Amino acid sequence: MDINTNTFSQNVHDHAKADDKKDDSTTGQVISEIAQAKKQMNASILESSVNVNISVGNDSLSLVLKTALENINEALQESTGEANSIQSAYDAGVDVSPEVTASRIVSLSTGFFNRYQQNHPEMEQDEALTSFVEIIQKGVDTGFGEAREILSGLDVLEGDIANNINQTYELVQQKLELFLDSAKEAQTTSEIGG
């Protein structure tokens, strides 16, 4: 069995750029097939590799963290040019409490701001910060949405699991705002002092 490790957007992009396309009338069908293959792959991954009791709250947060990081990675790849930069850091092993999960998501993703800024020298610092955080927030929203969908499909998105996921999401949003505010404050301080 061949496993395609490309992300959904990479597969769609590759198809759109393919020289051997017969005509554009099949593009929608191919994209639909790619989307279906992604859903099947996600289901297969869950069925074959998660031999853990999903009803334990922290295990579901591990899924949320992994899904969020994959989507942040995908969102940042276009801007930083680095593939799987956050995923590599994630694979080292994880404590998955809401506070630690939120801190990890934010610290791993915001750690790429300098690279983002280098790739966008046309942006002022303030604009680059705002744009960067928006990219991360889109990845977070997509990742949490997909994780909720998976857990809901398994009929386990309730009680402590749902509460932990919601708490983690809120903490991520708060920490991203804190990052943005702190970075802007540091910029203002350096402009005044320098």
mmCIF file of N, CA and C in Angstrom, residues 61-183:
data_model
loop_
_atom_site.group_PDB
_atom_site.id
_atom_site.type_symbol
_atom_site.label_atom_id
_atom_site.label_comp_id
_atom_site.label_asym_id
_atom_site.label_seq_id
_atom_site.Cartn_x
_atom_site.Cartn_y
_atom_site.Cartn_z
ATOM 1 N N LEU A 61 -6.349 15.293 23.775
ATOM 2 C CA LEU A 61 -5.569 16.514 23.603
ATOM 3 C C LEU A 61 -4.318 16.256 22.778
ATOM 4 N N SER A 62 -3.773 15.062 22.870
ATOM 5 C CA SER A 62 -2.641 14.710 22.034
ATOM 6 C C SER A 62 -3.040 14.768 20.563
ATOM 7 N N LEU A 63 -4.222 14.262 20.251
ATOM 8 C CA LEU A 63 -4.740 14.329 18.887
ATOM 9 C C LEU A 63 -4.957 15.781 18.471
ATOM 10 N N VAL A 64 -5.507 16.587 19.361
ATOM 11 C CA VAL A 64 -5.722 18.006 19.062
ATOM 12 C C VAL A 64 -4.389 18.687 18.778
ATOM 13 N N LEU A 65 -3.399 18.434 19.634
ATOM 14 C CA LEU A 65 -2.089 19.044 19.444
ATOM 15 C C LEU A 65 -1.499 18.646 18.102
ATOM 16 N N LYS A 66 -1.519 17.366 17.807
ATOM 17 C CA LYS A 66 -0.936 16.891 16.555
ATOM 18 C C LYS A 66 -1.661 17.488 15.354
ATOM 19 N N THR A 67 -2.972 17.508 15.376
ATOM 20 C CA THR A 67 -3.746 18.050 14.262
ATOM 21 C C THR A 67 -3.521 19.549 14.121
ATOM 22 N N ALA A 68 -3.506 20.265 15.229
ATOM 23 C CA ALA A 68 -3.267 21.711 15.177
ATOM 24 C C ALA A 68 -1.879 21.997 14.617
ATOM 25 N N LEU A 69 -0.874 21.271 15.085
ATOM 26 C CA LEU A 69 0.485 21.505 14.609
ATOM 27 C C LEU A 69 0.631 21.179 13.131
ATOM 28 N N GLU A 70 -0.020 20.131 12.662
ATOM 29 C CA GLU A 70 0.033 19.806 11.239
ATOM 30 C C GLU A 70 -0.535 20.944 10.407
ATOM 31 N N ASN A 71 -1.639 21.516 10.853
ATOM 32 C CA ASN A 71 -2.264 22.593 10.097
ATOM 33 C C ASN A 71 -1.506 23.908 10.212
ATOM 34 N N ILE A 72 -0.906 24.182 11.355
ATOM 35 C CA ILE A 72 -0.057 25.368 11.470
ATOM 36 C C ILE A 72 1.153 25.195 10.566
ATOM 37 N N ASN A 73 1.729 23.997 10.572
ATOM 38 C CA ASN A 73 2.863 23.688 9.711
ATOM 39 C C ASN A 73 2.527 23.973 8.256
ATOM 40 N N GLU A 74 1.375 23.487 7.833
ATOM 41 C CA GLU A 74 0.930 23.679 6.457
ATOM 42 C C GLU A 74 0.761 25.168 6.153
ATOM 43 N N ALA A 75 0.162 25.905 7.074
ATOM 44 C CA ALA A 75 -0.056 27.336 6.865
ATOM 45 C C ALA A 75 1.271 28.096 6.812
ATOM 46 N N LEU A 76 2.215 27.728 7.661
ATOM 47 C CA LEU A 76 3.499 28.419 7.696
ATOM 48 C C LEU A 76 4.420 28.033 6.547
ATOM 49 N N GLN A 77 4.233 26.860 5.978
ATOM 50 C CA GLN A 77 5.135 26.389 4.934
ATOM 51 C C GLN A 77 5.189 27.359 3.760
ATOM 52 N N GLU A 78 4.053 27.915 3.376
ATOM 53 C CA GLU A 78 4.019 28.852 2.263
ATOM 54 C C GLU A 78 4.834 30.102 2.560
ATOM 55 N N SER A 79 4.856 30.529 3.806
ATOM 56 C CA SER A 79 5.537 31.768 4.166
ATOM 57 C C SER A 79 6.991 31.582 4.559
ATOM 58 N N THR A 80 7.328 30.450 5.155
ATOM 59 C CA THR A 80 8.700 30.247 5.620
ATOM 60 C C THR A 80 9.510 29.372 4.674
ATOM 61 N N GLY A 81 8.828 28.599 3.848
ATOM 62 C CA GLY A 81 9.525 27.704 2.941
ATOM 63 C C GLY A 81 10.006 26.421 3.593
ATOM 64 N N GLU A 82 9.757 26.246 4.880
ATOM 65 C CA GLU A 82 10.187 25.041 5.586
ATOM 66 C C GLU A 82 9.029 24.073 5.733
ATOM 67 N N ALA A 83 9.267 22.829 5.359
ATOM 68 C CA ALA A 83 8.242 21.798 5.514
ATOM 69 C C ALA A 83 8.459 21.079 6.838
ATOM 70 N N ASN A 84 7.358 20.797 7.526
ATOM 71 C CA ASN A 84 7.376 19.992 8.755
ATOM 72 C C ASN A 84 8.266 20.541 9.861
ATOM 73 N N SER A 85 8.458 21.851 9.900
ATOM 74 C CA SER A 85 9.319 22.435 10.922
ATOM 75 C C SER A 85 8.746 22.244 12.317
ATOM 76 N N ILE A 86 7.467 22.449 12.495
ATOM 77 C CA ILE A 86 6.847 22.297 13.809
ATOM 78 C C ILE A 86 6.652 20.819 14.129
ATOM 79 N N GLN A 87 6.301 20.023 13.120
ATOM 80 C CA GLN A 87 6.060 18.599 13.342
ATOM 81 C C GLN A 87 7.293 17.926 13.932
ATOM 82 N N SER A 88 8.465 18.302 13.465
ATOM 83 C CA SER A 88 9.698 17.708 13.986
ATOM 84 C C SER A 88 9.840 17.962 15.478
ATOM 85 N N ALA A 89 9.522 19.168 15.893
ATOM 86 C CA ALA A 89 9.611 19.500 17.314
ATOM 87 C C ALA A 89 8.571 18.719 18.114
ATOM 88 N N TYR A 90 7.404 18.521 17.543
ATOM 89 C CA TYR A 90 6.325 17.795 18.235
ATOM 90 C C TYR A 90 6.688 16.338 18.493
ATOM 91 N N ASP A 91 7.333 15.714 17.509
ATOM 92 C CA ASP A 91 7.580 14.276 17.564
ATOM 93 C C ASP A 91 8.494 13.846 18.716
ATOM 94 N N ALA A 92 9.073 14.783 19.432
ATOM 95 C CA ALA A 92 10.012 14.457 20.501
ATOM 96 C C ALA A 92 9.350 13.866 21.751
ATOM 97 N N GLY A 93 8.056 13.995 21.909
ATOM 98 C CA GLY A 93 7.370 13.484 23.104
ATOM 99 C C GLY A 93 6.646 14.618 23.811
ATOM 100 N N VAL A 94 5.481 14.334 24.387
ATOM 101 C CA VAL A 94 4.603 15.419 24.763
ATOM 102 C C VAL A 94 3.833 15.185 26.064
ATOM 103 N N ASP A 95 3.752 16.232 26.915
ATOM 104 C CA ASP A 95 2.786 16.310 28.021
ATOM 105 C C ASP A 95 1.573 17.012 27.419
ATOM 106 N N VAL A 96 0.373 16.471 27.582
ATOM 107 C CA VAL A 96 -0.776 16.997 26.853
ATOM 108 C C VAL A 96 -1.870 17.606 27.730
ATOM 109 N N SER A 97 -1.503 18.187 28.868
ATOM 110 C CA SER A 97 -2.503 18.925 29.644
ATOM 111 C C SER A 97 -2.885 20.184 28.858
ATOM 112 N N PRO A 98 -4.068 20.759 29.090
ATOM 113 C CA PRO A 98 -4.479 21.942 28.319
ATOM 114 C C PRO A 98 -3.451 23.077 28.353
ATOM 115 N N GLU A 99 -2.936 23.403 29.531
ATOM 116 C CA GLU A 99 -1.976 24.512 29.658
ATOM 117 C C GLU A 99 -0.692 24.224 28.881
ATOM 118 N N VAL A 100 -0.141 23.033 29.066
ATOM 119 C CA VAL A 100 1.113 22.677 28.400
ATOM 120 C C VAL A 100 0.896 22.542 26.891
ATOM 121 N N THR A 101 -0.219 21.957 26.495
ATOM 122 C CA THR A 101 -0.521 21.814 25.072
ATOM 123 C C THR A 101 -0.632 23.184 24.413
ATOM 124 N N ALA A 102 -1.353 24.098 25.037
ATOM 125 C CA ALA A 102 -1.505 25.449 24.488
ATOM 126 C C ALA A 102 -0.155 26.156 24.419
ATOM 127 N N SER A 103 0.629 26.045 25.473
ATOM 128 C CA SER A 103 1.953 26.680 25.481
ATOM 129 C C SER A 103 2.832 26.120 24.374
ATOM 130 N N ARG A 104 2.766 24.807 24.194
ATOM 131 C CA ARG A 104 3.590 24.175 23.168
ATOM 132 C C ARG A 104 3.163 24.617 21.768
ATOM 133 N N ILE A 105 1.874 24.640 21.511
ATOM 134 C CA ILE A 105 1.382 25.071 20.201
ATOM 135 C C ILE A 105 1.872 26.481 19.907
ATOM 136 N N VAL A 106 1.722 27.373 20.871
ATOM 137 C CA VAL A 106 2.094 28.775 20.655
ATOM 138 C C VAL A 106 3.608 28.937 20.552
ATOM 139 N N SER A 107 4.359 28.309 21.440
ATOM 140 C CA SER A 107 5.812 28.498 21.397
ATOM 141 C C SER A 107 6.429 27.887 20.140
ATOM 142 N N LEU A 108 5.948 26.724 19.741
ATOM 143 C CA LEU A 108 6.496 26.107 18.528
ATOM 144 C C LEU A 108 6.161 26.922 17.283
ATOM 145 N N SER A 109 4.952 27.431 17.212
ATOM 146 C CA SER A 109 4.555 28.171 16.013
ATOM 147 C C SER A 109 5.120 29.587 15.988
ATOM 148 N N THR A 110 5.124 30.292 17.118
ATOM 149 C CA THR A 110 5.638 31.665 17.120
ATOM 150 C C THR A 110 7.157 31.698 16.996
ATOM 151 N N GLY A 111 7.802 30.584 17.253
ATOM 152 C CA GLY A 111 9.249 30.504 17.099
ATOM 153 C C GLY A 111 9.719 30.723 15.669
ATOM 154 N N PHE A 112 8.810 30.701 14.729
ATOM 155 C CA PHE A 112 9.172 30.884 13.326
ATOM 156 C C PHE A 112 8.926 32.306 12.831
ATOM 157 N N PHE A 113 8.655 33.231 13.762
ATOM 158 C CA PHE A 113 8.380 34.600 13.330
ATOM 159 C C PHE A 113 9.573 35.232 12.627
ATOM 160 N N ASN A 114 10.792 35.058 13.151
ATOM 161 C CA ASN A 114 11.964 35.664 12.506
ATOM 162 C C ASN A 114 12.120 35.171 11.076
ATOM 163 N N ARG A 115 11.901 33.884 10.866
ATOM 164 C CA ARG A 115 11.990 33.320 9.512
ATOM 165 C C ARG A 115 10.916 33.931 8.614
ATOM 166 N N TYR A 116 9.705 34.062 9.149
ATOM 167 C CA TYR A 116 8.602 34.673 8.405
ATOM 168 C C TYR A 116 8.969 36.103 8.017
ATOM 169 N N GLN A 117 9.514 36.844 8.958
ATOM 170 C CA GLN A 117 9.871 38.237 8.706
ATOM 171 C C GLN A 117 10.982 38.331 7.657
ATOM 172 N N GLN A 118 11.946 37.420 7.694
ATOM 173 C CA GLN A 118 13.010 37.401 6.689
ATOM 174 C C GLN A 118 12.445 37.155 5.295
ATOM 175 N N ASN A 119 11.424 36.327 5.209
ATOM 176 C CA ASN A 119 10.811 36.018 3.919
ATOM 177 C C ASN A 119 9.857 37.103 3.443
ATOM 178 N N HIS A 120 9.559 38.070 4.302
ATOM 179 C CA HIS A 120 8.651 39.168 3.950
ATOM 180 C C HIS A 120 9.260 40.512 4.336
ATOM 181 N N PRO A 121 10.406 40.860 3.729
ATOM 182 C CA PRO A 121 11.065 42.124 4.094
ATOM 183 C C PRO A 121 10.248 43.355 3.688
ATOM 184 N N GLU A 122 9.287 43.168 2.806
ATOM 185 C CA GLU A 122 8.450 44.288 2.362
ATOM 186 C C GLU A 122 7.462 44.736 3.435
ATOM 187 N N MET A 123 7.264 43.920 4.452
ATOM 188 C CA MET A 123 6.308 44.249 5.512
ATOM 189 C C MET A 123 6.995 44.983 6.655
ATOM 190 N N GLU A 124 6.300 45.975 7.181
ATOM 191 C CA GLU A 124 6.737 46.619 8.418
ATOM 192 C C GLU A 124 6.566 45.608 9.554
ATOM 193 N N GLN A 125 7.270 45.809 10.637
ATOM 194 C CA GLN A 125 7.235 44.882 11.780
ATOM 195 C C GLN A 125 5.808 44.631 12.263
ATOM 196 N N ASP A 126 5.041 45.701 12.439
ATOM 197 C CA ASP A 126 3.672 45.590 12.944
ATOM 198 C C ASP A 126 2.799 44.759 11.998
ATOM 199 N N GLU A 127 2.917 45.045 10.711
ATOM 200 C CA GLU A 127 2.144 44.311 9.699
ATOM 201 C C GLU A 127 2.565 42.842 9.658
ATOM 202 N N ALA A 128 3.869 42.596 9.747
ATOM 203 C CA ALA A 128 4.375 41.222 9.723
ATOM 204 C C ALA A 128 3.878 40.435 10.938
ATOM 205 N N LEU A 129 3.898 41.066 12.104
ATOM 206 C CA LEU A 129 3.398 40.398 13.316
ATOM 207 C C LEU A 129 1.933 40.016 13.178
ATOM 208 N N THR A 130 1.129 40.968 12.742
ATOM 209 C CA THR A 130 -0.309 40.718 12.602
ATOM 210 C C THR A 130 -0.574 39.627 11.575
ATOM 211 N N SER A 131 0.094 39.712 10.435
ATOM 212 C CA SER A 131 -0.086 38.718 9.373
ATOM 213 C C SER A 131 0.348 37.330 9.842
ATOM 214 N N PHE A 132 1.471 37.268 10.520
ATOM 215 C CA PHE A 132 2.005 36.007 11.026
ATOM 216 C C PHE A 132 1.033 35.353 12.006
ATOM 217 N N VAL A 133 0.519 36.125 12.951
ATOM 218 C CA VAL A 133 -0.421 35.586 13.940
ATOM 219 C C VAL A 133 -1.713 35.142 13.260
ATOM 220 N N GLU A 134 -2.159 35.871 12.239
ATOM 221 C CA GLU A 134 -3.365 35.456 11.507
ATOM 222 C C GLU A 134 -3.156 34.107 10.831
ATOM 223 N N ILE A 135 -1.972 33.891 10.259
ATOM 224 C CA ILE A 135 -1.659 32.602 9.625
ATOM 225 C C ILE A 135 -1.713 31.485 10.670
ATOM 226 N N ILE A 136 -1.109 31.729 11.816
ATOM 227 C CA ILE A 136 -1.117 30.725 12.882
ATOM 228 C C ILE A 136 -2.547 30.454 13.340
ATOM 229 N N GLN A 137 -3.339 31.513 13.523
ATOM 230 C CA GLN A 137 -4.718 31.337 13.985
ATOM 231 C C GLN A 137 -5.536 30.512 12.995
ATOM 232 N N LYS A 138 -5.312 30.714 11.698
ATOM 233 C CA LYS A 138 -6.026 29.902 10.702
ATOM 234 C C LYS A 138 -5.635 28.433 10.836
ATOM 235 N N GLY A 139 -4.340 28.178 11.010
ATOM 236 C CA GLY A 139 -3.888 26.802 11.199
ATOM 237 C C GLY A 139 -4.456 26.182 12.462
ATOM 238 N N VAL A 140 -4.502 26.958 13.532
ATOM 239 C CA VAL A 140 -5.068 26.484 14.802
ATOM 240 C C VAL A 140 -6.548 26.169 14.626
ATOM 241 N N ASP A 141 -7.286 27.090 14.000
ATOM 242 C CA ASP A 141 -8.722 26.869 13.796
ATOM 243 C C ASP A 141 -8.973 25.606 12.980
ATOM 244 N N THR A 142 -8.200 25.440 11.913
ATOM 245 C CA THR A 142 -8.356 24.253 11.073
ATOM 246 C C THR A 142 -7.997 22.990 11.850
ATOM 247 N N GLY A 143 -6.892 23.026 12.565
ATOM 248 C CA GLY A 143 -6.449 21.855 13.323
ATOM 249 C C GLY A 143 -7.421 21.449 14.414
ATOM 250 N N PHE A 144 -7.885 22.421 15.177
ATOM 251 C CA PHE A 144 -8.851 22.107 16.232
ATOM 252 C C PHE A 144 -10.164 21.627 15.620
ATOM 253 N N GLY A 145 -10.565 22.233 14.510
ATOM 254 C CA GLY A 145 -11.796 21.800 13.840
ATOM 255 C C GLY A 145 -11.709 20.355 13.384
ATOM 256 N N GLU A 146 -10.577 19.993 12.771
ATOM 257 C CA GLU A 146 -10.401 18.614 12.312
ATOM 258 C C GLU A 146 -10.357 17.639 13.490
ATOM 259 N N ALA A 147 -9.668 18.020 14.547
ATOM 260 C CA ALA A 147 -9.594 17.140 15.720
ATOM 261 C C ALA A 147 -10.979 16.946 16.332
ATOM 262 N N ARG A 148 -11.744 18.028 16.425
ATOM 263 C CA ARG A 148 -13.108 17.912 16.963
ATOM 264 C C ARG A 148 -13.958 17.003 16.077
ATOM 265 N N GLU A 149 -13.785 17.148 14.765
ATOM 266 C CA GLU A 149 -14.548 16.318 13.824
ATOM 267 C C GLU A 149 -14.207 14.838 14.007
ATOM 268 N N ILE A 150 -12.930 14.539 14.143
ATOM 269 C CA ILE A 150 -12.499 13.150 14.336
ATOM 270 C C ILE A 150 -13.055 12.595 15.645
ATOM 271 N N LEU A 151 -12.893 13.359 16.725
ATOM 272 C CA LEU A 151 -13.371 12.896 18.031
ATOM 273 C C LEU A 151 -14.888 12.792 18.067
ATOM 274 N N SER A 152 -15.561 13.700 17.385
ATOM 275 C CA SER A 152 -17.023 13.641 17.305
ATOM 276 C C SER A 152 -17.453 12.394 16.538
ATOM 277 N N GLY A 153 -16.735 12.082 15.462
ATOM 278 C CA GLY A 153 -17.026 10.880 14.691
ATOM 279 C C GLY A 153 -16.839 9.612 15.500
ATOM 280 N N LEU A 154 -15.959 9.664 16.481
ATOM 281 C CA LEU A 154 -15.739 8.520 17.369
ATOM 282 C C LEU A 154 -16.678 8.548 18.572
ATOM 283 N N ASP A 155 -17.571 9.525 18.598
ATOM 284 C CA ASP A 155 -18.536 9.707 19.695
ATOM 285 C C ASP A 155 -17.870 9.857 21.060
ATOM 286 N N VAL A 156 -16.750 10.570 21.105
ATOM 287 C CA VAL A 156 -16.072 10.795 22.381
ATOM 288 C C VAL A 156 -15.904 12.280 22.703
ATOM 289 N N LEU A 157 -16.454 13.149 21.871
ATOM 290 C CA LEU A 157 -16.309 14.586 22.094
ATOM 291 C C LEU A 157 -17.388 15.066 23.055
ATOM 292 N N GLU A 158 -17.156 14.784 24.332
ATOM 293 C CA GLU A 158 -18.112 15.169 25.369
ATOM 294 C C GLU A 158 -17.382 15.242 26.699
ATOM 295 N N GLY A 159 -18.033 15.786 27.697
ATOM 296 C CA GLY A 159 -17.495 15.815 29.056
ATOM 297 C C GLY A 159 -16.122 16.440 29.155
ATOM 298 N N ASP A 160 -15.227 15.751 29.879
ATOM 299 C CA ASP A 160 -13.874 16.265 30.110
ATOM 300 C C ASP A 160 -13.095 16.455 28.815
ATOM 301 N N ILE A 161 -13.298 15.571 27.862
ATOM 302 C CA ILE A 161 -12.588 15.687 26.591
ATOM 303 C C ILE A 161 -12.959 16.999 25.914
ATOM 304 N N ALA A 162 -14.238 17.255 25.762
ATOM 305 C CA ALA A 162 -14.692 18.501 25.129
ATOM 306 C C ALA A 162 -14.224 19.708 25.931
ATOM 307 N N ASN A 163 -14.333 19.636 27.249
ATOM 308 C CA ASN A 163 -13.895 20.752 28.103
ATOM 309 C C ASN A 163 -12.399 21.016 27.961
ATOM 310 N N ASN A 164 -11.588 19.956 27.946
ATOM 311 C CA ASN A 164 -10.140 20.123 27.793
ATOM 312 C C ASN A 164 -9.780 20.715 26.439
ATOM 313 N N ILE A 165 -10.462 20.280 25.404
ATOM 314 C CA ILE A 165 -10.193 20.814 24.072
ATOM 315 C C ILE A 165 -10.589 22.284 24.012
ATOM 316 N N ASN A 166 -11.758 22.616 24.532
ATOM 317 C CA ASN A 166 -12.194 24.015 24.539
ATOM 318 C C ASN A 166 -11.247 24.885 25.363
ATOM 319 N N GLN A 167 -10.822 24.370 26.514
ATOM 320 C CA GLN A 167 -9.894 25.122 27.364
ATOM 321 C C GLN A 167 -8.562 25.328 26.641
ATOM 322 N N THR A 168 -8.075 24.288 25.983
ATOM 323 C CA THR A 168 -6.816 24.394 25.248
ATOM 324 C C THR A 168 -6.934 25.425 24.138
ATOM 325 N N TYR A 169 -8.035 25.390 23.397
ATOM 326 C CA TYR A 169 -8.245 26.344 22.308
ATOM 327 C C TYR A 169 -8.241 27.779 22.845
ATOM 328 N N GLU A 170 -8.973 28.013 23.929
ATOM 329 C CA GLU A 170 -9.030 29.358 24.522
ATOM 330 C C GLU A 170 -7.646 29.809 24.997
ATOM 331 N N LEU A 171 -6.895 28.903 25.613
ATOM 332 C CA LEU A 171 -5.545 29.240 26.065
ATOM 333 C C LEU A 171 -4.627 29.566 24.891
ATOM 334 N N VAL A 172 -4.764 28.838 23.792
ATOM 335 C CA VAL A 172 -3.965 29.135 22.601
ATOM 336 C C VAL A 172 -4.280 30.543 22.112
ATOM 337 N N GLN A 173 -5.566 30.885 22.035
ATOM 338 C CA GLN A 173 -5.951 32.220 21.568
ATOM 339 C C GLN A 173 -5.386 33.299 22.494
ATOM 340 N N GLN A 174 -5.483 33.080 23.806
ATOM 341 C CA GLN A 174 -4.948 34.052 24.770
ATOM 342 C C GLN A 174 -3.437 34.201 24.618
ATOM 343 N N LYS A 175 -2.745 33.088 24.454
ATOM 344 C CA LYS A 175 -1.289 33.123 24.350
ATOM 345 C C LYS A 175 -0.838 33.756 23.032
ATOM 346 N N LEU A 176 -1.593 33.556 21.961
ATOM 347 C CA LEU A 176 -1.262 34.224 20.699
ATOM 348 C C LEU A 176 -1.441 35.735 20.826
ATOM 349 N N GLU A 177 -2.510 36.160 21.490
ATOM 350 C CA GLU A 177 -2.719 37.597 21.723
ATOM 351 C C GLU A 177 -1.603 38.164 22.598
ATOM 352 N N LEU A 178 -1.201 37.418 23.613
ATOM 353 C CA LEU A 178 -0.110 37.847 24.486
ATOM 354 C C LEU A 178 1.192 37.966 23.691
ATOM 355 N N PHE A 179 1.463 37.003 22.817
ATOM 356 C CA PHE A 179 2.643 37.063 21.951
ATOM 357 C C PHE A 179 2.603 38.321 21.097
ATOM 358 N N LEU A 180 1.470 38.577 20.473
ATOM 359 C CA LEU A 180 1.318 39.742 19.603
ATOM 360 C C LEU A 180 1.513 41.033 20.396
ATOM 361 N N ASP A 181 0.851 41.144 21.534
ATOM 362 C CA ASP A 181 0.968 42.345 22.369
ATOM 363 C C ASP A 181 2.402 42.537 22.865
ATOM 364 N N SER A 182 3.033 41.468 23.311
ATOM 365 C CA SER A 182 4.408 41.553 23.822
ATOM 366 C C SER A 182 5.380 41.960 22.722
ATOM 367 N N ALA A 183 5.213 41.391 21.543
ATOM 368 C CA ALA A 183 6.104 41.719 20.430
ATOM 369 C C ALA A 183 5.921 43.173 20.001
#
